Short mmCIF file of C-alpha atoms in Angstrom, two decimals:
data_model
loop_
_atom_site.label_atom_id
_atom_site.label_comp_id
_atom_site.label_asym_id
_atom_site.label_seq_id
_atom_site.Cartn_x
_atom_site.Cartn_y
_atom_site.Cartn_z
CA UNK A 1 0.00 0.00 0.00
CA UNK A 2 2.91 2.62 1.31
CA UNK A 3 4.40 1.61 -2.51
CA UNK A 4 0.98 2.46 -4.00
CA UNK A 5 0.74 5.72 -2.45
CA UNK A 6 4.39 6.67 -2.99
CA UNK A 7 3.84 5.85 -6.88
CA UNK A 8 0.70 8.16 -6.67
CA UNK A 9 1.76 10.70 -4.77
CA UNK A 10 5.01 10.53 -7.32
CA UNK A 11 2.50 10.63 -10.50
CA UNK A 12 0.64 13.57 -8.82
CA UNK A 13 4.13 15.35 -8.73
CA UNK A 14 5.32 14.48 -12.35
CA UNK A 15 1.81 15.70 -13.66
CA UNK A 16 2.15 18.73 -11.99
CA UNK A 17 5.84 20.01 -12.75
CA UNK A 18 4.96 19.18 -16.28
CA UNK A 19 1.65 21.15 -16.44
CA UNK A 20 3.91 24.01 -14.69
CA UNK A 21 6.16 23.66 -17.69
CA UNK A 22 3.97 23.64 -19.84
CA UNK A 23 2.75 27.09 -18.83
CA UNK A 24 6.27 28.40 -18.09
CA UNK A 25 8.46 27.37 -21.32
CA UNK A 26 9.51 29.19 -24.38
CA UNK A 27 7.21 30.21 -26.90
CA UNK A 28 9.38 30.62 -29.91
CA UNK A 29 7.43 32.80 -33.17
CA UNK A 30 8.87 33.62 -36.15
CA UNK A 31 9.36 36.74 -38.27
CA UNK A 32 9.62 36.12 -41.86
CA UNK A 33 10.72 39.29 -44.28
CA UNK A 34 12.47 40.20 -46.46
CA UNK A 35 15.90 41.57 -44.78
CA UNK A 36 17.06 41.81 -48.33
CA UNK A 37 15.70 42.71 -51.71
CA UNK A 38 13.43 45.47 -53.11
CA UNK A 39 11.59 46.40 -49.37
CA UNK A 40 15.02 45.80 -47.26
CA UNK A 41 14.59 49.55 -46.12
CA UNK A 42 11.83 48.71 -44.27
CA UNK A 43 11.50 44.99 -43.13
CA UNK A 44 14.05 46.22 -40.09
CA UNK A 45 11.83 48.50 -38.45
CA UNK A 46 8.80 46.34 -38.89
CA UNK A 47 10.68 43.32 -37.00
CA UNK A 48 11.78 45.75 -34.14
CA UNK A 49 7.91 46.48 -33.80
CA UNK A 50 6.63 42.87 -33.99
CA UNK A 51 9.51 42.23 -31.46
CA UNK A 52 8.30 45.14 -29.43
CA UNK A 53 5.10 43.21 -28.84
CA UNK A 54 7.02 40.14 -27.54
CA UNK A 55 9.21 41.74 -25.32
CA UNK A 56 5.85 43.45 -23.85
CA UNK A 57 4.42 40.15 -23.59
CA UNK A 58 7.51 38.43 -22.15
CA UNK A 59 7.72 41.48 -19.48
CA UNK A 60 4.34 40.82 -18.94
CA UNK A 61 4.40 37.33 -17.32
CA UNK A 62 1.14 36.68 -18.35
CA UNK A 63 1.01 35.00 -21.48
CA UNK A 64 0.21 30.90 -20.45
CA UNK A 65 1.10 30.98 -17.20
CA UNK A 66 4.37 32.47 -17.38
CA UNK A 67 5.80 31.84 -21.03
CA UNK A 68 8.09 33.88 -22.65
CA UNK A 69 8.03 34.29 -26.37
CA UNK A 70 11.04 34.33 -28.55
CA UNK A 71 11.51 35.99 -31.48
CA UNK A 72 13.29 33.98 -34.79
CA UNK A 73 14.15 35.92 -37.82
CA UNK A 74 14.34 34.37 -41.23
CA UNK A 75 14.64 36.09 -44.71
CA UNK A 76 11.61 35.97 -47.26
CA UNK A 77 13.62 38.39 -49.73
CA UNK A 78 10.65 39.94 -50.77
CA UNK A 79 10.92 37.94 -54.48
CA UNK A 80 12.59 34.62 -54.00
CA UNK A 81 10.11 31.72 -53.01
CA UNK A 82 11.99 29.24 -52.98
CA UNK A 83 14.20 30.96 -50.23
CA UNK A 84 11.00 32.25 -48.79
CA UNK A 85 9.74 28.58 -48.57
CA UNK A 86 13.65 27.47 -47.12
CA UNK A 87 13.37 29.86 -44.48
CA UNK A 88 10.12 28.95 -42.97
CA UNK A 89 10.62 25.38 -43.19
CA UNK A 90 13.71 26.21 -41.43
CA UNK A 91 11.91 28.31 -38.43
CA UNK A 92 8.91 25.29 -38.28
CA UNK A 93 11.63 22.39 -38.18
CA UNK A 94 14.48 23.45 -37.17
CA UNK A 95 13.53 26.44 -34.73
CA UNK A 96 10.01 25.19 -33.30
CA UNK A 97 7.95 28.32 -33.89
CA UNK A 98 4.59 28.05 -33.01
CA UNK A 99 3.47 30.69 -35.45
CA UNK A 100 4.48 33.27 -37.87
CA UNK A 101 4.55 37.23 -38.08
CA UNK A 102 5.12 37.58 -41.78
CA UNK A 103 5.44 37.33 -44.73
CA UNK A 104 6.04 40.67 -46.43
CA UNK A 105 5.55 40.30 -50.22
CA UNK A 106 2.22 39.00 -51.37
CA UNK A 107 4.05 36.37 -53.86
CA UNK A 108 6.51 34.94 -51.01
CA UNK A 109 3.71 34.80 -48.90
CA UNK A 110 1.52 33.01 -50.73
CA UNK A 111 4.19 30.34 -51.49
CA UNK A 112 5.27 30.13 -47.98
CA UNK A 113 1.35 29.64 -47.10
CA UNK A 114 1.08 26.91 -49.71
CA UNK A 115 3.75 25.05 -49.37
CA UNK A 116 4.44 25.43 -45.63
CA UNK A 117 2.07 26.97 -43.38
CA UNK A 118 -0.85 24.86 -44.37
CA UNK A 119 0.94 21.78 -44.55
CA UNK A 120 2.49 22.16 -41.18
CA UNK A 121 -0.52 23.53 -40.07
CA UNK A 122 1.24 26.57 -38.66
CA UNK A 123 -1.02 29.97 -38.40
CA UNK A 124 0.42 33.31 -40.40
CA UNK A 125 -0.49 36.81 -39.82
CA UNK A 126 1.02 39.25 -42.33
CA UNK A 127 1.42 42.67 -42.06
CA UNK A 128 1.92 43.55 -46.02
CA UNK A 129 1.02 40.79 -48.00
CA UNK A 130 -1.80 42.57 -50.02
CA UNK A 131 -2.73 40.94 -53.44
CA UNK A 132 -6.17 40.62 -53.45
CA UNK A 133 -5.64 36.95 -54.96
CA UNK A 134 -4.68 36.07 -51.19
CA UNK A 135 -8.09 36.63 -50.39
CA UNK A 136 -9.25 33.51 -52.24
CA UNK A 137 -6.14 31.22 -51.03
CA UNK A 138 -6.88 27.80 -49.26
CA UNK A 139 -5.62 28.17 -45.66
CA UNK A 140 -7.26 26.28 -43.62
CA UNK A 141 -7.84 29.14 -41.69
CA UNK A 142 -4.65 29.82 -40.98
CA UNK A 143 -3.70 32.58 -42.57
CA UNK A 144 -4.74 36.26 -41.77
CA UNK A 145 -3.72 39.78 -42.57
CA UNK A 146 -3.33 43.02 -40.69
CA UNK A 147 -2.93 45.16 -44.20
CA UNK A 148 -6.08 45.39 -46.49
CA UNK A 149 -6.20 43.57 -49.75
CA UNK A 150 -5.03 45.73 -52.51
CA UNK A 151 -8.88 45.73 -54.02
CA UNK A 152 -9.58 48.22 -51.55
CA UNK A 153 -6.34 50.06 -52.22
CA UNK A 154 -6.66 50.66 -55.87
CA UNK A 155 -10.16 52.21 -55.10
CA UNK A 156 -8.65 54.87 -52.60
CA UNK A 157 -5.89 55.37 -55.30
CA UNK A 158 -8.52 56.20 -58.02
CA UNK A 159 -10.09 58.41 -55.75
CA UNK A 160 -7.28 60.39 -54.65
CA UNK A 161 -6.80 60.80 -58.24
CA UNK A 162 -9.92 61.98 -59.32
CA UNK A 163 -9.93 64.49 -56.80
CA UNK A 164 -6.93 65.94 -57.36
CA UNK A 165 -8.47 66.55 -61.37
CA UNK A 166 -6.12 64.15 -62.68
CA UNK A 167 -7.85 62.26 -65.33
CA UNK A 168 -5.42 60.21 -67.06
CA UNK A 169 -2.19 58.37 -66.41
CA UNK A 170 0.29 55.69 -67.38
CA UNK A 171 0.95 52.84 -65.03
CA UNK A 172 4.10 50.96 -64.37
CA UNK A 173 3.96 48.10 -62.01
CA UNK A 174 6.21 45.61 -60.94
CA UNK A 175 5.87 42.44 -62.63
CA UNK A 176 4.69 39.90 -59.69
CA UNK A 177 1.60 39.33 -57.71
CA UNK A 178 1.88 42.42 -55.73
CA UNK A 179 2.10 44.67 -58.79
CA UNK A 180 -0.28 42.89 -61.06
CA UNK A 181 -3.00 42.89 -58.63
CA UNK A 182 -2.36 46.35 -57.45
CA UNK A 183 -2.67 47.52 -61.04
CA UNK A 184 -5.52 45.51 -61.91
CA UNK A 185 -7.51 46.97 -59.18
CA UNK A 186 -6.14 50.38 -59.58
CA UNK A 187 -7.44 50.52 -63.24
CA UNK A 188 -10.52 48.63 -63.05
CA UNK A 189 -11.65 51.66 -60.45
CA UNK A 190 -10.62 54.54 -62.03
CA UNK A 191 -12.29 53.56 -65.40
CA UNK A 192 -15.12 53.38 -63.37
CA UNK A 193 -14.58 56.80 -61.71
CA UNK A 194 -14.02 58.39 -65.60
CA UNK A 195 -10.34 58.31 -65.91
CA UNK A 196 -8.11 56.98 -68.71
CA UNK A 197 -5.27 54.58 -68.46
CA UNK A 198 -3.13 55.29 -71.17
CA UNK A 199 -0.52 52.59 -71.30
CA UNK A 200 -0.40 49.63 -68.38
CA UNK A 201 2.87 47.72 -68.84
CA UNK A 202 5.06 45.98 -66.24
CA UNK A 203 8.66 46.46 -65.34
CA UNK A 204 11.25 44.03 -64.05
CA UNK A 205 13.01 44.43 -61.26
CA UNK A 206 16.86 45.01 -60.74
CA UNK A 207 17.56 46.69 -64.18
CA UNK A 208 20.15 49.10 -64.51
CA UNK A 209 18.49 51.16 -67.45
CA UNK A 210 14.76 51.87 -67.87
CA UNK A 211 14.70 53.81 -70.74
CA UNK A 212 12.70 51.64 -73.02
CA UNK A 213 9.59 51.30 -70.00
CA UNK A 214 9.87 55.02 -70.12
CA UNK A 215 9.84 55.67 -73.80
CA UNK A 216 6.79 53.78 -73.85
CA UNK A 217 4.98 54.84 -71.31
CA UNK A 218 5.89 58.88 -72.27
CA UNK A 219 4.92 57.73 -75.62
CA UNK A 220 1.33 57.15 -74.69
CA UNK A 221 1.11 60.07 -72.38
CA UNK A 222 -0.94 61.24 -69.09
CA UNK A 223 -1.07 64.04 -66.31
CA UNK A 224 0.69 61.60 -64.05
CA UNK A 225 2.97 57.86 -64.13
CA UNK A 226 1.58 55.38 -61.61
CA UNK A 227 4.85 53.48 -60.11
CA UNK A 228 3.53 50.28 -58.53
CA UNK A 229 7.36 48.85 -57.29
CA UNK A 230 9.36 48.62 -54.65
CA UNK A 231 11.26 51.42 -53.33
CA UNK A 232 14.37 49.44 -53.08
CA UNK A 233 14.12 48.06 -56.77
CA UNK A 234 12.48 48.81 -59.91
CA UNK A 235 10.32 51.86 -59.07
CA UNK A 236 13.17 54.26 -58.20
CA UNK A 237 14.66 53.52 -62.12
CA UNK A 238 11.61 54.24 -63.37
CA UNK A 239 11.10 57.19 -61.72
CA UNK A 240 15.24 58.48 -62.33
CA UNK A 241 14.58 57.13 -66.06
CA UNK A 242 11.19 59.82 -66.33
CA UNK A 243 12.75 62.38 -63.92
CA UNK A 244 15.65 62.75 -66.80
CA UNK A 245 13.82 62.13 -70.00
CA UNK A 246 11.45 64.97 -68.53
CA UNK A 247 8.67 62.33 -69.58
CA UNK A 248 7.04 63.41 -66.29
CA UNK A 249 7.05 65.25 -63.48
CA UNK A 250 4.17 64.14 -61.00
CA UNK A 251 4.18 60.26 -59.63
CA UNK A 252 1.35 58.40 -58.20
CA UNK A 253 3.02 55.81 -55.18
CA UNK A 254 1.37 53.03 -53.83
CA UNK A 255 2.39 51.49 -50.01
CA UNK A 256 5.55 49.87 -51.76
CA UNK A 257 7.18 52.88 -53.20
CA UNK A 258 7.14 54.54 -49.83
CA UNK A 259 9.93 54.73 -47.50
CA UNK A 260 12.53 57.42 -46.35
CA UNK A 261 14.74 55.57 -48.81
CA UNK A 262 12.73 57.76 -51.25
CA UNK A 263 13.34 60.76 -49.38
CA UNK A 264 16.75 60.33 -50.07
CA UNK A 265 16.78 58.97 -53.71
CA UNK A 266 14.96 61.70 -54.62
CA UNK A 267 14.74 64.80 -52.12
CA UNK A 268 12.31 67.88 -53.67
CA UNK A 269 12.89 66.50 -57.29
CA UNK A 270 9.48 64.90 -57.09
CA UNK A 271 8.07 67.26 -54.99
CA UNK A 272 4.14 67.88 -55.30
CA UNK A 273 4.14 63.80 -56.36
CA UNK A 274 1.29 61.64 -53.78
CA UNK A 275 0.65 58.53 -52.69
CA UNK A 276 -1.49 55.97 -50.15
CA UNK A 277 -0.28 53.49 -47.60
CA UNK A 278 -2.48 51.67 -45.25
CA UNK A 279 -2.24 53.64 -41.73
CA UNK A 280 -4.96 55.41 -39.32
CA UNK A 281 -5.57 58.25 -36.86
CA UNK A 282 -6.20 56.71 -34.61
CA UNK A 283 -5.63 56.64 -30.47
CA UNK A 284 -3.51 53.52 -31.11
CA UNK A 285 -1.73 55.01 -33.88
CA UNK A 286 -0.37 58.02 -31.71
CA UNK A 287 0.85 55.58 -28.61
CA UNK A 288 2.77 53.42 -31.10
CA UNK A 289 4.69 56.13 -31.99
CA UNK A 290 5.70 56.94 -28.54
CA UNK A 291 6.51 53.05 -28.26
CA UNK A 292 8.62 53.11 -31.05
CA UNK A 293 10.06 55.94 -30.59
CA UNK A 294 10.99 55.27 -26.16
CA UNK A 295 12.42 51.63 -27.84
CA UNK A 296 14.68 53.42 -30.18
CA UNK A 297 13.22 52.92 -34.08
CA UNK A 298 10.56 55.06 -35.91
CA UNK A 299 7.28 54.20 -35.57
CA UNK A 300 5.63 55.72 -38.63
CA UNK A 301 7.28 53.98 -40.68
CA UNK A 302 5.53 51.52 -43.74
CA UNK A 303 3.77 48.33 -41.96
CA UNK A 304 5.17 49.13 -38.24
CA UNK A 305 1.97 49.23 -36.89
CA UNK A 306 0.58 46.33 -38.55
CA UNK A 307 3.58 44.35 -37.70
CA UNK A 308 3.08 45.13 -34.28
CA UNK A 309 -0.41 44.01 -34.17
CA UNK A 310 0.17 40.66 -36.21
CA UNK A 311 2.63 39.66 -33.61
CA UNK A 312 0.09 40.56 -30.82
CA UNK A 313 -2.85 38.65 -32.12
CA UNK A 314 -0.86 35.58 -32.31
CA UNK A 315 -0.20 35.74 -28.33
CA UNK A 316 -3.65 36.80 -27.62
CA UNK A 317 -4.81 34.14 -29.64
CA UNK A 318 -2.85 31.70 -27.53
CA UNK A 319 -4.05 32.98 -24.35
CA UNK A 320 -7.93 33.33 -25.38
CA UNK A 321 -7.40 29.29 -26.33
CA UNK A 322 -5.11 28.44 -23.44
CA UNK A 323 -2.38 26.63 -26.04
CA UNK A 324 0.49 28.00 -27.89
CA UNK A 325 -0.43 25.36 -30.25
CA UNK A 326 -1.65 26.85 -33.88
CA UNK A 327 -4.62 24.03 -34.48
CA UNK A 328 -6.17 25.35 -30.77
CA UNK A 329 -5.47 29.12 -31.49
CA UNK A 330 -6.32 29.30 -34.75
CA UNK A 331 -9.89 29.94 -34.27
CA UNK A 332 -9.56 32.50 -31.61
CA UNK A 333 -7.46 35.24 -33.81
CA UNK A 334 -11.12 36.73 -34.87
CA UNK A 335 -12.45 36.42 -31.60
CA UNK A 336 -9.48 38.94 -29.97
CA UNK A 337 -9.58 41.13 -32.81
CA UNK A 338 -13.06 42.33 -33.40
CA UNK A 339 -15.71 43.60 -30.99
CA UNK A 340 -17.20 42.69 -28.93
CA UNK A 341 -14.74 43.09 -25.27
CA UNK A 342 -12.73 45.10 -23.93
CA UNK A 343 -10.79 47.89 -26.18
CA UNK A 344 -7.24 47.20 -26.30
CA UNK A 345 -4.20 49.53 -27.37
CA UNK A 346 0.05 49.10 -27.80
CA UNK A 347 1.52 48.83 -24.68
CA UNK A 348 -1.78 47.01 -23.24
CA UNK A 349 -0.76 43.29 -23.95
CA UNK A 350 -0.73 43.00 -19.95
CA UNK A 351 -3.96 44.01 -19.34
CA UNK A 352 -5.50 42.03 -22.23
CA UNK A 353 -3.46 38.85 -21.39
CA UNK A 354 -5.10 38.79 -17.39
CA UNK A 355 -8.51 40.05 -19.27
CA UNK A 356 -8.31 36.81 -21.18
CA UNK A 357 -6.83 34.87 -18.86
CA UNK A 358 -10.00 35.66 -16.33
CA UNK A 359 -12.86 34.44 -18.98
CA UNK A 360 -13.40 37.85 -20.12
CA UNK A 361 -13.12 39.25 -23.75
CA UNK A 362 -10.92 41.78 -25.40
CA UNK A 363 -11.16 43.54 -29.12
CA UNK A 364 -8.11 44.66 -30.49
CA UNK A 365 -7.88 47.59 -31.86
CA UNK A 366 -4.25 47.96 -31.95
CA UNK A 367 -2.15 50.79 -33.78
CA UNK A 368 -4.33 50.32 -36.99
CA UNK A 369 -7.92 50.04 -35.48
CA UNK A 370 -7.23 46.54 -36.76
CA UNK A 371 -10.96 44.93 -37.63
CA UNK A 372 -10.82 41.74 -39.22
CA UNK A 373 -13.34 41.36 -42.30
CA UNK A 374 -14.13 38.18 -44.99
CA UNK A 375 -11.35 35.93 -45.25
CA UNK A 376 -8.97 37.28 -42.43
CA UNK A 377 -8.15 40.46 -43.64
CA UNK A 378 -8.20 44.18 -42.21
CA UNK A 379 -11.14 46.16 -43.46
CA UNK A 380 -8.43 48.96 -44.40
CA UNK A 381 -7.51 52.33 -43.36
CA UNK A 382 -5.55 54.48 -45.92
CA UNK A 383 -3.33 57.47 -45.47
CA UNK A 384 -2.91 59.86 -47.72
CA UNK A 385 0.91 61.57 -48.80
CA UNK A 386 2.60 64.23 -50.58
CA UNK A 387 6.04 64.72 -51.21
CA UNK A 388 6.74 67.86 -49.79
CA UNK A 389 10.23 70.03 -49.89
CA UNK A 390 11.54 66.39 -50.29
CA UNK A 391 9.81 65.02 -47.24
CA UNK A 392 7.17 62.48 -47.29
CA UNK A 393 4.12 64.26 -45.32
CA UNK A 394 0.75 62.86 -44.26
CA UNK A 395 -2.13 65.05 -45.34
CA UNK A 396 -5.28 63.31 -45.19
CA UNK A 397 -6.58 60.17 -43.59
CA UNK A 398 -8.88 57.64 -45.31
#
């Protein structure tokens, strides 16, 4: 009998240490962009956010009991899938990551969903993937997205246009899934708003001489050129190619043209040239700038908030379903993201974390008044720019 009990009392022990580890180990995520390639200006900036949210987590104590998460970089290069595919079978096998912040580039990310993610059964949130073709991808409801789908974009890009008086352009995009579908959408509403579109043609990346896109594209004319690229590729050529030809003068710049690396490519040469990029207003917009800014990095940067956010509703996810694991947590992203609960903001993982942890119920709102619509996607907030004495200024929200 004294045996028996000893052997139970020793079971009791063993089941307990293990559920305490359980609730006390590492929680390793991963963080999938492209640290080089046509976007490597801004990938930096939007890992030191989504790390921001881990480290806030982490400090927090409250995520599981007592986990701490760990951040695990790997490189999607923006263009590459295969390398984007290497690197996240590399964090899944080799690192253990229980989810993924990332990827960047709608292309990469879809490949990485495809051929990893769903297999593995591993959630992804992105922060920038925004084809509109994502929106239909099979994901076994795993994958989710803190930017808007490009559908919406090109809509708020046509109406910018339109009410500036600008009634016709030529478009140059960059020839992958992000740029196709950007400039797809783009046209499609501003025919339908009464503009023109007078030559659509794609550009490769990585050239040294654009002169022949520009010919063609001054050839057929326009009040403006659309550059749908990358600001640390294609788009800048174009854009040096039409600045010197004098082909044109004003640029419209979609969310992957902008960066401060156009600031100083360019300075007050394209001055008076505008642009959209998701971003918001809002309370939670302001206190992730003072985040950002108390951690050392700028926070108003491209896709800082919504890297930020992705990383957050990945932990909240785990707490709301008590598991780190992606098959429990998967179906609680929507629930901690949209209403109804408690509004949370940057820098109030903490509270959310005991909020869950308690029964109760949280909505995100994040530093992009993140609401999650359809297929896992934000329902979009835009920002409008202008280049302005060289500087890349915010004046109007959308």
């Amino acid at each position: 009998m004294k045996k028996l009990l000893l052997g139970t009392a020793l079971s009791a022990v063993t089941a307990t240490a293990a559920l305490a580890a359980s609730h006390s180990n590492e929680v390793k995520l991963g963080i999938i962009l492209g640290f080089t390639g046509p976007i490597e200006s801004l990938t930096p900036l939007m890992a030191a956010s989504a790390e921001l949210a881990m480290k806030e987590v982490s400090d927090s104590g409250a995520l599981l009991g007592g986990a701490t998460v760990t951040p695990v970089r790997a490189d999607s290069t923006c263009v590459d899938a295969a390398a984007a595919t290497a690197g996240a079978e590399r964090l899944i096998t080799s690192d253990g990551v229980k989810g993924i912040m990332g990827a960047d580039c709608s292309g990469v990310t879809g490949a990485v969903l495809a051929n990893v993610a769903v297999p593995n059964g591993i959630v992804m949130i992105s922060p920038s993937a925004t084809s509109p073709a994502l929106s239909a991808a099979e994901d076994n409801g795993l994958f989710f997205r803190t930017s808007p789908s490009d559908a919406r974009q090109g809509q708020v890009l046509a109406d910018v246009l339109v009410e500036r008086g600008i009634t016709t352009v030529a478009l140059s995009y960059t020839n992958n899934d992000y740029g196709k579908g950007l400039a797809d959408s783009f046209e499609a509403a501003f025919k339908a708003a009464g503009g023109s579109v007078t030559l659509s043609t794609a550009h490769e990346d990585g050239k040294a001489d654009y002169s022949a896109e520009v010919g063609a594209l001054a050839s057929a004319g326009g009040d403006a050129l659309v550059v749908a690229g990358y600001v640390d590729q294609g788009g800048p050529g174009i854009i040096r190619a039409a600045l010197d030809t004098g082909a044109f003068e004003t640029f419209v710049l979609p969310d992957g043209m902008i960066g401060a690396a156009l600031e100083t490519t360019f300075g007050d040469e394209i001055d008076g040239s505008f642009g959209t990029l998701p971003g918001t207003d809002s309370e939670g917009a302001g206190m992730m700038l003072e985040m950002a800014e108390a951690a050392g990095f700028t926070g108003n940067s491209p896709y800082v908030g919504e890297s930020y956010d992705a990383a957050a509703l990945i932990m909240l996810a785990m707490q709301a379903a008590g598991s780190a694991e992606p098959a429990d947590y998967k179906g609680k992203v929507f629930d901690v993201a949209n209403a109804p609960g408690e509004p949370i903001y940057p820098g109030e993982l903490a509270k959310a974390l005991k909020i869950l942890a308690e029964g109760g119920e949280i909505d995100y709102v994040g530093a992009t008044a993140v609401e999650l619509i359809g297929p896992g996607e934000s329902a979009g907030s835009y920002k409008e720019i202008e280049i302005k004495g060289g500087k890349i200024e915010t004046v109007a929200y959308r």
